mmCIF file of C-alpha atoms in Angstrom:
data_model
loop_
_atom_site.group_PDB
_atom_site.id
_atom_site.type_symbol
_atom_site.label_atom_id
_atom_site.label_comp_id
_atom_site.label_asym_id
_atom_site.label_seq_id
_atom_site.Cartn_x
_atom_site.Cartn_y
_atom_site.Cartn_z
ATOM 1 C CA UNK A 1330 74.589 77.562 81.722
ATOM 2 C CA UNK A 1331 77.374 76.528 84.094
ATOM 3 C CA UNK A 1332 80.873 77.778 84.377
ATOM 4 C CA UNK A 1333 83.006 76.047 81.664
ATOM 5 C CA UNK A 1334 86.040 73.787 82.452
ATOM 6 C CA UNK A 1335 89.358 73.544 80.423
ATOM 7 C CA UNK A 1336 91.704 70.549 80.643
ATOM 8 C CA UNK A 1337 94.767 71.736 82.091
ATOM 9 C CA UNK A 1338 96.488 73.465 85.229
ATOM 10 C CA UNK A 1339 99.644 75.405 84.360
ATOM 11 C CA UNK A 1340 101.999 76.618 86.906
ATOM 12 C CA UNK A 1341 104.668 79.227 85.321
ATOM 13 C CA UNK A 1342 107.596 79.971 87.256
ATOM 14 C CA UNK A 1343 108.145 83.595 87.698
ATOM 15 C CA UNK A 1344 111.572 85.034 87.156
ATOM 16 C CA UNK A 1345 113.843 85.171 90.379
ATOM 17 C CA UNK A 1346 117.495 86.306 90.552
ATOM 18 C CA UNK A 1347 119.998 84.514 92.504
ATOM 19 C CA UNK A 1348 123.140 86.242 93.766
ATOM 20 C CA UNK A 1349 126.268 84.365 94.600
ATOM 21 C CA UNK A 1350 129.771 85.519 95.644
ATOM 22 C CA UNK A 1351 132.654 83.341 94.634
ATOM 23 C CA UNK A 1352 136.315 83.738 95.763
ATOM 24 C CA UNK A 1353 139.419 82.884 94.012
ATOM 25 C CA UNK A 1354 142.411 80.393 95.351
ATOM 26 C CA UNK A 1355 145.049 82.411 96.596
ATOM 27 C CA UNK A 1356 143.424 85.736 96.112
ATOM 28 C CA UNK A 1357 144.157 88.396 98.868
ATOM 29 C CA UNK A 1358 141.570 88.488 101.628
ATOM 30 C CA UNK A 1359 139.195 91.378 101.655
ATOM 31 C CA UNK A 1360 139.365 94.047 104.130
ATOM 32 C CA UNK A 1361 136.127 94.554 106.317
ATOM 33 C CA UNK A 1362 135.565 97.894 104.557
ATOM 34 C CA UNK A 1363 135.832 96.031 101.011
ATOM 35 C CA UNK A 1364 133.373 93.456 102.124
ATOM 36 C CA UNK A 1365 130.683 96.081 103.366
ATOM 37 C CA UNK A 1366 131.299 97.716 100.078
ATOM 38 C CA UNK A 1367 130.380 94.539 98.012
ATOM 39 C CA UNK A 1368 127.200 93.818 100.381
ATOM 40 C CA UNK A 1369 125.892 97.358 99.712
ATOM 41 C CA UNK A 1370 126.150 97.113 96.174
ATOM 42 C CA UNK A 1371 123.921 93.824 96.143
ATOM 43 C CA UNK A 1372 120.487 94.504 94.756
ATOM 44 C CA UNK A 1373 117.508 94.594 97.213
ATOM 45 C CA UNK A 1374 115.570 91.400 97.393
ATOM 46 C CA UNK A 1375 112.122 91.803 95.692
ATOM 47 C CA UNK A 1376 108.965 91.569 97.985
ATOM 48 C CA UNK A 1377 106.247 88.960 97.093
ATOM 49 C CA UNK A 1378 103.941 91.863 96.044
ATOM 50 C CA UNK A 1379 106.656 93.259 93.626
ATOM 51 C CA UNK A 1380 106.989 89.804 92.102
ATOM 52 C CA UNK A 1381 103.233 89.399 91.888
ATOM 53 C CA UNK A 1382 102.984 92.675 90.068
ATOM 54 C CA UNK A 1383 105.762 91.654 87.393
ATOM 55 C CA UNK A 1384 104.061 88.337 86.740
ATOM 56 C CA UNK A 1385 100.664 89.992 86.425
ATOM 57 C CA UNK A 1386 102.212 92.318 83.808
ATOM 58 C CA UNK A 1387 103.342 89.386 81.979
ATOM 59 C CA UNK A 1388 99.695 87.985 81.942
ATOM 60 C CA UNK A 1389 98.333 91.328 80.542
ATOM 61 C CA UNK A 1390 101.186 91.865 77.980
ATOM 62 C CA UNK A 1391 99.925 88.462 76.139
ATOM 63 C CA UNK A 1392 96.555 87.540 77.355
ATOM 64 C CA UNK A 1393 95.520 85.533 74.325
ATOM 65 C CA UNK A 1394 98.256 83.007 75.408
ATOM 66 C CA UNK A 1395 95.970 82.066 78.225
ATOM 67 C CA UNK A 1396 92.716 82.173 76.266
ATOM 68 C CA UNK A 1397 94.104 79.638 73.790
ATOM 69 C CA UNK A 1398 91.006 77.503 74.249
ATOM 70 C CA UNK A 1399 88.912 80.104 72.158
ATOM 71 C CA UNK A 1400 87.782 78.463 68.967
ATOM 72 C CA UNK A 1401 88.378 79.805 65.470
ATOM 73 C CA UNK A 1402 86.361 83.072 64.875
ATOM 74 C CA UNK A 1403 85.880 83.755 68.638
ATOM 75 C CA UNK A 1404 89.556 84.632 68.725
ATOM 76 C CA UNK A 1405 89.101 87.504 66.368
ATOM 77 C CA UNK A 1406 88.425 91.024 67.691
ATOM 78 C CA UNK A 1407 88.752 90.152 71.453
ATOM 79 C CA UNK A 1408 88.683 92.975 74.024
ATOM 80 C CA UNK A 1409 90.229 92.495 77.332
ATOM 81 C CA UNK A 1410 89.783 94.057 80.792
ATOM 82 C CA UNK A 1411 91.261 93.141 84.157
ATOM 83 C CA UNK A 1412 90.678 93.868 87.820
ATOM 84 C CA UNK A 1413 92.565 93.016 91.117
ATOM 85 C CA UNK A 1414 90.463 91.437 93.725
ATOM 86 C CA UNK A 1415 91.006 89.882 97.050
ATOM 87 C CA UNK A 1416 89.559 86.249 96.970
ATOM 88 C CA UNK A 1417 91.853 84.665 99.462
ATOM 89 C CA UNK A 1418 92.250 87.124 102.372
ATOM 90 C CA UNK A 1419 95.901 87.630 102.153
ATOM 91 C CA UNK A 1420 98.450 90.192 101.148
ATOM 92 C CA UNK A 1421 98.554 89.564 97.459
ATOM 93 C CA UNK A 1422 95.398 89.976 95.353
ATOM 94 C CA UNK A 1423 94.048 87.804 92.615
ATOM 95 C CA UNK A 1424 94.203 88.961 88.916
ATOM 96 C CA UNK A 1425 90.943 88.680 86.974
ATOM 97 C CA UNK A 1426 91.076 88.849 83.093
ATOM 98 C CA UNK A 1427 87.720 89.363 81.162
ATOM 99 C CA UNK A 1428 87.749 88.432 77.522
ATOM 100 C CA UNK A 1429 84.868 89.527 75.197
ATOM 101 C CA UNK A 1430 84.204 89.814 71.479
ATOM 102 C CA UNK A 1431 81.572 90.653 68.732
ATOM 103 C CA UNK A 1432 78.142 89.517 69.720
ATOM 104 C CA UNK A 1433 77.813 87.186 66.574
ATOM 105 C CA UNK A 1434 80.716 84.985 67.805
ATOM 106 C CA UNK A 1435 80.232 85.496 71.614
ATOM 107 C CA UNK A 1436 76.683 85.546 72.025
ATOM 108 C CA UNK A 1437 76.939 88.453 74.429
ATOM 109 C CA UNK A 1438 78.767 86.346 77.225
ATOM 110 C CA UNK A 1439 82.302 87.145 78.399
ATOM 111 C CA UNK A 1440 84.942 84.761 79.834
ATOM 112 C CA UNK A 1441 86.684 85.576 83.024
ATOM 113 C CA UNK A 1442 89.994 83.839 83.956
ATOM 114 C CA UNK A 1443 91.336 84.221 87.799
ATOM 115 C CA UNK A 1444 95.014 84.172 88.170
ATOM 116 C CA UNK A 1445 96.883 83.837 91.438
ATOM 117 C CA UNK A 1446 100.471 83.666 92.646
ATOM 118 C CA UNK A 1447 102.202 81.235 95.294
ATOM 119 C CA UNK A 1448 102.623 82.741 98.718
ATOM 120 C CA UNK A 1449 106.032 83.996 98.139
ATOM 121 C CA UNK A 1450 105.059 85.548 94.694
ATOM 122 C CA UNK A 1451 107.576 83.292 92.785
ATOM 123 C CA UNK A 1452 105.065 81.327 90.851
ATOM 124 C CA UNK A 1453 101.972 82.294 88.650
ATOM 125 C CA UNK A 1454 99.159 79.766 88.866
ATOM 126 C CA UNK A 1455 97.066 79.772 85.813
ATOM 127 C CA UNK A 1456 93.384 78.359 86.133
ATOM 128 C CA UNK A 1457 92.117 75.701 84.280
ATOM 129 C CA UNK A 1458 88.290 77.016 85.070
ATOM 130 C CA UNK A 1459 86.925 79.989 83.463
ATOM 131 C CA UNK A 1460 83.832 81.873 84.616
ATOM 132 C CA UNK A 1461 81.021 83.341 82.473
ATOM 133 C CA UNK A 1462 79.110 86.415 82.745
ATOM 134 C CA UNK A 1463 76.953 88.677 80.510
ATOM 135 C CA UNK A 1464 73.580 88.535 78.856
ATOM 136 C CA UNK A 1465 73.272 85.902 76.289
ATOM 137 C CA UNK A 1466 71.485 87.042 72.878
ATOM 138 C CA UNK A 1467 70.051 83.445 72.754
ATOM 139 C CA UNK A 1468 69.832 80.762 75.446
ATOM 140 C CA UNK A 1469 68.618 82.754 78.371
ATOM 141 C CA UNK A 1470 71.897 83.012 80.366
ATOM 142 C CA UNK A 1471 72.319 85.903 82.525
ATOM 143 C CA UNK A 1472 75.534 85.989 84.761
ATOM 144 C CA UNK A 1473 77.652 88.230 86.901
ATOM 145 C CA UNK A 1474 81.044 87.585 88.595
ATOM 146 C CA UNK A 1475 81.291 89.303 92.041
ATOM 147 C CA UNK A 1476 84.177 89.469 94.698
ATOM 148 C CA UNK A 1477 83.357 88.683 98.110
ATOM 149 C CA UNK A 1478 83.172 91.321 100.685
ATOM 150 C CA UNK A 1479 84.702 88.767 103.219
ATOM 151 C CA UNK A 1480 87.533 87.975 100.772
ATOM 152 C CA UNK A 1481 85.976 84.409 100.445
ATOM 153 C CA UNK A 1482 86.570 83.558 96.871
ATOM 154 C CA UNK A 1483 84.337 84.495 93.841
ATOM 155 C CA UNK A 1484 80.629 84.705 93.608
ATOM 156 C CA UNK A 1485 78.898 83.918 90.262
ATOM 157 C CA UNK A 1486 75.454 84.853 89.892
ATOM 158 C CA UNK A 1487 73.534 82.922 87.244
ATOM 159 C CA UNK A 1488 69.845 83.400 86.297
ATOM 160 C CA UNK A 1489 67.613 81.993 83.484
ATOM 161 C CA UNK A 1490 65.991 84.936 81.601
ATOM 162 C CA UNK A 1491 62.910 82.499 80.848
ATOM 163 C CA UNK A 1492 62.159 81.335 84.376
ATOM 164 C CA UNK A 1493 63.815 84.032 86.460
ATOM 165 C CA UNK A 1494 65.310 81.322 88.679
ATOM 166 C CA UNK A 1495 68.714 81.781 89.660
ATOM 167 C CA UNK A 1496 71.654 80.165 91.543
ATOM 168 C CA UNK A 1497 74.590 81.876 93.293
ATOM 169 C CA UNK A 1498 78.008 79.695 93.258
ATOM 170 C CA UNK A 1499 81.008 80.264 95.034
ATOM 171 C CA UNK A 1500 84.658 79.564 93.757
ATOM 172 C CA UNK A 1501 87.330 79.428 96.356
ATOM 173 C CA UNK A 1502 91.041 78.963 96.335
ATOM 174 C CA UNK A 1503 93.346 76.233 97.794
ATOM 175 C CA UNK A 1504 96.705 77.299 95.898
ATOM 176 C CA UNK A 1505 94.435 77.176 92.897
ATOM 177 C CA UNK A 1506 90.856 78.160 91.977
ATOM 178 C CA UNK A 1507 88.452 75.374 92.752
ATOM 179 C CA UNK A 1508 85.068 74.273 91.277
ATOM 180 C CA UNK A 1509 81.939 75.932 92.478
ATOM 181 C CA UNK A 1510 79.669 75.165 95.319
ATOM 182 C CA UNK A 1511 76.150 76.362 95.678
ATOM 183 C CA UNK A 1512 75.665 79.270 98.025
ATOM 184 C CA UNK A 1513 71.842 79.871 97.608
ATOM 185 C CA UNK A 1514 69.042 79.819 95.073
ATOM 186 C CA UNK A 1515 67.259 83.026 93.951
ATOM 187 C CA UNK A 1516 64.420 84.197 92.213
ATOM 188 C CA UNK A 1517 64.106 87.485 90.000
ATOM 189 C CA UNK A 1518 61.997 90.089 91.810
ATOM 190 C CA UNK A 1519 62.106 88.100 95.151
ATOM 191 C CA UNK A 1520 63.115 90.208 97.997
ATOM 192 C CA UNK A 1521 63.682 87.142 100.383
ATOM 193 C CA UNK A 1522 65.950 87.093 103.316
ATOM 194 C CA UNK A 1523 68.377 84.884 101.711
ATOM 195 C CA UNK A 1524 68.553 87.288 98.798
ATOM 196 C CA UNK A 1525 69.231 90.236 101.062
ATOM 197 C CA UNK A 1526 72.098 88.289 102.768
ATOM 198 C CA UNK A 1527 73.726 87.304 99.368
ATOM 199 C CA UNK A 1528 73.592 90.954 98.189
ATOM 200 C CA UNK A 1529 75.434 92.014 101.424
ATOM 201 C CA UNK A 1530 78.383 89.734 100.396
ATOM 202 C CA UNK A 1531 78.483 90.953 96.611
ATOM 203 C CA UNK A 1532 81.240 93.197 95.685
ATOM 204 C CA UNK A 1533 80.937 94.929 92.054
ATOM 205 C CA UNK A 1534 84.069 94.394 90.275
ATOM 206 C CA UNK A 1535 85.857 97.448 88.860
ATOM 207 C CA UNK A 1536 87.001 96.486 85.392
ATOM 208 C CA UNK A 1537 89.570 98.227 83.483
ATOM 209 C CA UNK A 1538 89.954 98.129 79.742
ATOM 210 C CA UNK A 1539 93.335 98.168 78.284
ATOM 211 C CA UNK A 1540 95.175 97.133 75.100
ATOM 212 C CA UNK A 1541 98.168 94.904 75.336
ATOM 213 C CA UNK A 1542 99.880 96.668 72.373
ATOM 214 C CA UNK A 1543 99.000 100.226 73.040
ATOM 215 C CA UNK A 1544 98.829 100.457 76.989
ATOM 216 C CA UNK A 1545 101.793 101.396 78.871
ATOM 217 C CA UNK A 1546 101.690 98.341 81.543
ATOM 218 C CA UNK A 1547 103.924 99.942 83.885
ATOM 219 C CA UNK A 1548 101.319 102.761 84.110
ATOM 220 C CA UNK A 1549 98.453 100.895 85.388
ATOM 221 C CA UNK A 1550 97.699 102.384 88.590
ATOM 222 C CA UNK A 1551 96.461 99.278 90.746
ATOM 223 C CA UNK A 1552 99.418 97.097 89.511
ATOM 224 C CA UNK A 1553 101.790 99.858 90.439
ATOM 225 C CA UNK A 1554 100.093 100.223 93.948
ATOM 226 C CA UNK A 1555 100.362 96.573 94.356
ATOM 227 C CA UNK A 1556 104.078 96.762 93.466
ATOM 228 C CA UNK A 1557 104.803 99.538 96.199
ATOM 229 C CA UNK A 1558 102.615 97.896 98.955
ATOM 230 C CA UNK A 1559 99.709 100.317 98.620
ATOM 231 C CA UNK A 1560 97.047 98.439 96.930
ATOM 232 C CA UNK A 1561 93.502 98.546 98.767
ATOM 233 C CA UNK A 1562 91.765 95.414 99.446
ATOM 234 C CA UNK A 1563 88.261 94.654 97.849
ATOM 235 C CA UNK A 1564 87.187 92.689 100.862
ATOM 236 C CA UNK A 1565 85.659 95.360 102.953
ATOM 237 C CA UNK A 1566 84.227 92.996 105.591
ATOM 238 C CA UNK A 1567 87.370 90.862 105.899
ATOM 239 C CA UNK A 1568 87.613 89.632 109.611
ATOM 240 C CA UNK A 1569 83.843 89.709 110.043
ATOM 241 C CA UNK A 1570 81.572 86.902 110.716
ATOM 242 C CA UNK A 1571 78.819 86.655 107.953
ATOM 243 C CA UNK A 1572 76.508 84.865 110.499
ATOM 244 C CA UNK A 1573 76.163 88.063 112.128
ATOM 245 C CA UNK A 1574 74.734 89.598 108.986
ATOM 246 C CA UNK A 1575 72.408 86.672 108.463
ATOM 247 C CA UNK A 1576 71.028 87.078 112.164
ATOM 248 C CA UNK A 1577 70.450 90.770 111.592
ATOM 249 C CA UNK A 1578 68.102 89.885 108.725
ATOM 250 C CA UNK A 1579 66.222 87.299 110.848
ATOM 251 C CA UNK A 1580 67.600 84.008 109.638
ATOM 252 C CA UNK A 1581 68.460 81.185 111.939
ATOM 253 C CA UNK A 1582 71.973 80.067 111.857
ATOM 254 C CA UNK A 1583 72.855 76.240 112.019
ATOM 255 C CA UNK A 1584 75.984 74.307 111.814
ATOM 256 C CA UNK A 1585 76.383 70.396 111.105
ATOM 257 C CA UNK A 1586 77.283 68.151 108.498
ATOM 258 C CA UNK A 1587 75.867 67.719 105.134
ATOM 259 C CA UNK A 1588 74.704 64.301 103.742
ATOM 260 C CA UNK A 1589 73.643 63.619 100.315
ATOM 261 C CA UNK A 1590 71.458 60.550 100.590
ATOM 262 C CA UNK A 1591 68.595 58.679 99.363
ATOM 263 C CA UNK A 1592 65.384 57.875 101.568
ATOM 264 C CA UNK A 1593 66.990 54.403 102.746
ATOM 265 C CA UNK A 1594 70.151 56.397 103.480
ATOM 266 C CA UNK A 1595 68.350 58.934 105.452
ATOM 267 C CA UNK A 1596 66.444 56.270 107.518
ATOM 268 C CA UNK A 1597 69.825 54.419 108.357
ATOM 269 C CA UNK A 1598 71.378 57.691 109.504
ATOM 270 C CA UNK A 1599 68.256 58.443 111.866
ATOM 271 C CA UNK A 1600 68.386 54.751 113.004
ATOM 272 C CA UNK A 1601 64.813 54.190 111.945
ATOM 273 C CA UNK A 1602 62.862 51.816 109.792
ATOM 274 C CA UNK A 1603 62.263 53.372 106.315
ATOM 275 C CA UNK A 1604 58.462 54.093 106.590
ATOM 276 C CA UNK A 1605 58.124 54.212 102.658
ATOM 277 C CA UNK A 1606 60.144 51.315 101.496
ATOM 278 C CA UNK A 1607 57.997 50.661 98.517
ATOM 279 C CA UNK A 1608 58.170 53.933 97.001
ATOM 280 C CA UNK A 1609 61.584 53.193 95.448
ATOM 281 C CA UNK A 1610 62.780 56.831 95.882
ATOM 282 C CA UNK A 1611 66.495 56.647 95.144
ATOM 283 C CA UNK A 1612 66.797 60.428 94.488
ATOM 284 C CA UNK A 1613 69.358 62.209 96.377
ATOM 285 C CA UNK A 1614 68.341 64.538 99.284
ATOM 286 C CA UNK A 1615 70.471 67.194 101.023
ATOM 287 C CA UNK A 1616 70.254 66.704 104.830
ATOM 288 C CA UNK A 1617 72.085 68.736 107.558
ATOM 289 C CA UNK A 1618 72.879 66.648 110.669
ATOM 290 C CA UNK A 1619 73.044 69.340 113.207
ATOM 291 C CA UNK A 1620 76.096 69.408 115.678
ATOM 292 C CA UNK A 1621 73.624 68.898 118.600
ATOM 293 C CA UNK A 1622 70.005 68.681 118.933
ATOM 294 C CA UNK A 1623 68.361 72.104 118.589
ATOM 295 C CA UNK A 1624 64.875 73.716 119.517
ATOM 296 C CA UNK A 1625 63.635 75.191 116.148
ATOM 297 C CA UNK A 1626 60.548 77.211 115.352
ATOM 298 C CA UNK A 1627 59.036 76.275 112.022
ATOM 299 C CA UNK A 1628 55.624 76.367 110.332
ATOM 300 C CA UNK A 1629 53.272 73.493 110.960
ATOM 301 C CA UNK A 1630 52.713 71.020 108.480
ATOM 302 C CA UNK A 1631 49.077 71.959 107.815
ATOM 303 C CA UNK A 1632 50.170 75.605 107.459
ATOM 304 C CA UNK A 1633 48.310 76.723 110.657
ATOM 305 C CA UNK A 1634 50.869 78.642 112.756
ATOM 306 C CA UNK A 1635 54.248 77.782 114.056
ATOM 307 C CA UNK A 1636 55.610 75.608 116.818
ATOM 308 C CA UNK A 1637 58.900 74.842 118.613
ATOM 309 C CA UNK A 1638 60.243 71.248 118.509
ATOM 310 C CA UNK A 1639 63.674 69.750 118.972
ATOM 311 C CA UNK A 1640 65.454 68.566 115.853
ATOM 312 C CA UNK A 1641 68.836 66.890 115.070
ATOM 313 C CA UNK A 1642 68.302 67.032 111.188
ATOM 314 C CA UNK A 1643 66.993 69.603 108.857
ATOM 315 C CA UNK A 1644 66.382 68.770 105.160
ATOM 316 C CA UNK A 1645 68.018 71.375 103.142
ATOM 317 C CA UNK A 1646 66.802 70.306 99.546
ATOM 318 C CA UNK A 1647 64.929 67.440 98.153
ATOM 319 C CA UNK A 1648 65.791 65.870 94.904
ATOM 320 C CA UNK A 1649 69.077 67.555 94.642
ATOM 321 C CA UNK A 1650 72.043 66.637 92.462
ATOM 322 C CA UNK A 1651 75.865 66.123 92.651
ATOM 323 C CA UNK A 1652 76.443 69.573 90.994
ATOM 324 C CA UNK A 1653 74.295 71.315 93.631
ATOM 325 C CA UNK A 1654 74.660 69.774 97.250
ATOM 326 C CA UNK A 1655 76.819 66.968 96.215
ATOM 327 C CA UNK A 1656 79.831 69.186 96.483
ATOM 328 C CA UNK A 1657 79.082 69.434 100.415
ATOM 329 C CA UNK A 1658 79.046 65.768 101.073
ATOM 330 C CA UNK A 1659 80.655 65.135 104.364
ATOM 331 C CA UNK A 1660 81.472 68.738 104.893
ATOM 332 C CA UNK A 1661 80.961 70.516 108.084
ATOM 333 C CA UNK A 1662 79.124 73.790 107.146
ATOM 334 C CA UNK A 1663 77.304 76.763 108.708
ATOM 335 C CA UNK A 1664 74.208 77.761 107.089
ATOM 336 C CA UNK A 1665 71.432 80.406 107.719
ATOM 337 C CA UNK A 1666 67.780 79.333 107.149
ATOM 338 C CA UNK A 1667 64.699 81.644 106.637
ATOM 339 C CA UNK A 1668 62.323 80.318 109.390
ATOM 340 C CA UNK A 1669 59.212 81.419 107.430
ATOM 341 C CA UNK A 1670 59.892 78.681 104.748
ATOM 342 C CA UNK A 1671 60.967 76.009 107.067
ATOM 343 C CA UNK A 1672 58.261 73.597 107.946
ATOM 344 C CA UNK A 1673 57.522 70.544 110.089
ATOM 345 C CA UNK A 1674 56.289 67.307 108.383
ATOM 346 C CA UNK A 1675 52.824 66.304 108.440
ATOM 347 C CA UNK A 1676 53.448 62.762 106.903
ATOM 348 C CA UNK A 1677 55.980 60.115 107.013
ATOM 349 C CA UNK A 1678 58.460 61.573 104.620
ATOM 350 C CA UNK A 1679 62.123 61.349 105.682
ATOM 351 C CA UNK A 1680 63.847 62.565 107.796
ATOM 352 C CA UNK A 1681 61.314 61.521 110.164
ATOM 353 C CA UNK A 1682 60.028 64.425 112.476
ATOM 354 C CA UNK A 1683 62.596 66.765 111.125
ATOM 355 C CA UNK A 1684 61.883 70.126 109.318
ATOM 356 C CA UNK A 1685 62.519 70.709 105.770
ATOM 357 C CA UNK A 1686 63.367 74.021 103.933
ATOM 358 C CA UNK A 1687 61.513 75.367 101.024
ATOM 359 C CA UNK A 1688 63.166 76.555 97.661
ATOM 360 C CA UNK A 1689 65.371 79.637 98.353
ATOM 361 C CA UNK A 1690 65.223 79.447 102.157
ATOM 362 C CA UNK A 1691 68.852 78.355 102.789
ATOM 363 C CA UNK A 1692 72.098 80.127 102.165
ATOM 364 C CA UNK A 1693 75.675 78.465 102.773
ATOM 365 C CA UNK A 1694 77.763 80.888 104.959
ATOM 366 C CA UNK A 1695 80.906 78.906 105.639
ATOM 367 C CA UNK A 1696 82.405 75.556 105.144
ATOM 368 C CA UNK A 1697 85.222 73.937 107.356
ATOM 369 C CA UNK A 1698 87.689 72.176 105.267
#
């Protein structure tokens, strides 16, 4: 079950006080001392952190206003929790609000909304995307929302209880939270190199329960800490390069441009004749065109040992979809690949002479926008 989408973006203006000084025609001129006294009585201008704290308290005071998409029945008996996380690597954290309710109506799955503010703290940005987490009583869904240790958005890990197959998605901000992009594929019980790299980035969110009509919102410690500039970021690896962690685990780091193409499109990109024109393969494949030809070590196509060859392309995923790799179309990315599941071709499948990565063998580390 993928994260759900609502149909609106709402920007709520925060309250800002504007102070003006007016004089009267014919009034006696103020002395220097009186002018200084007037200036000293003006209220201090609020910092972006103070304005953000005020806006976040307004959200927490009336959270149902933002969960107005809940259907009849699910709106009864709702409990709320919140957390502050650094998802954008700036001075002001994002506010996450999690709503949950009785299992018979909610099926064990909670909804998370991620609020942010403008750079100056004057405007509250309300998301149209909400994220799901929890363990579904029926349907097999298991999901968890994590913060990124690099401050690079939110990570959502989704797993099927039936198959154990999972996907990690990344939600990022560009003034507002953006739809997800795939980070990697996972398998329950699989201690793969890719899974280890993903685990290094996961930061468990520290949720705080509260009641909008019983809790003194002025006494919420982390909101108060934000207000006085003492909130501690959740991005414990901010400023560090995730590629370094991937290399430490033995993955190969590659950079290039992603193309989502069918076989004929790949042949055209390589500048070769399609060796299998009669197959009619119109499926989309995710192809990484490397910035420059690179010598790679991969498993031989017959499974017997490894060999080094030069390659300009790497097939990241065969028979992919718009939801999975389509979001990276034309994007310049940095990925890490598990060399133990990268294989040279033993046939004429495309891309010609280029290695392909097996399931669960690639993780996206960064995207150049």
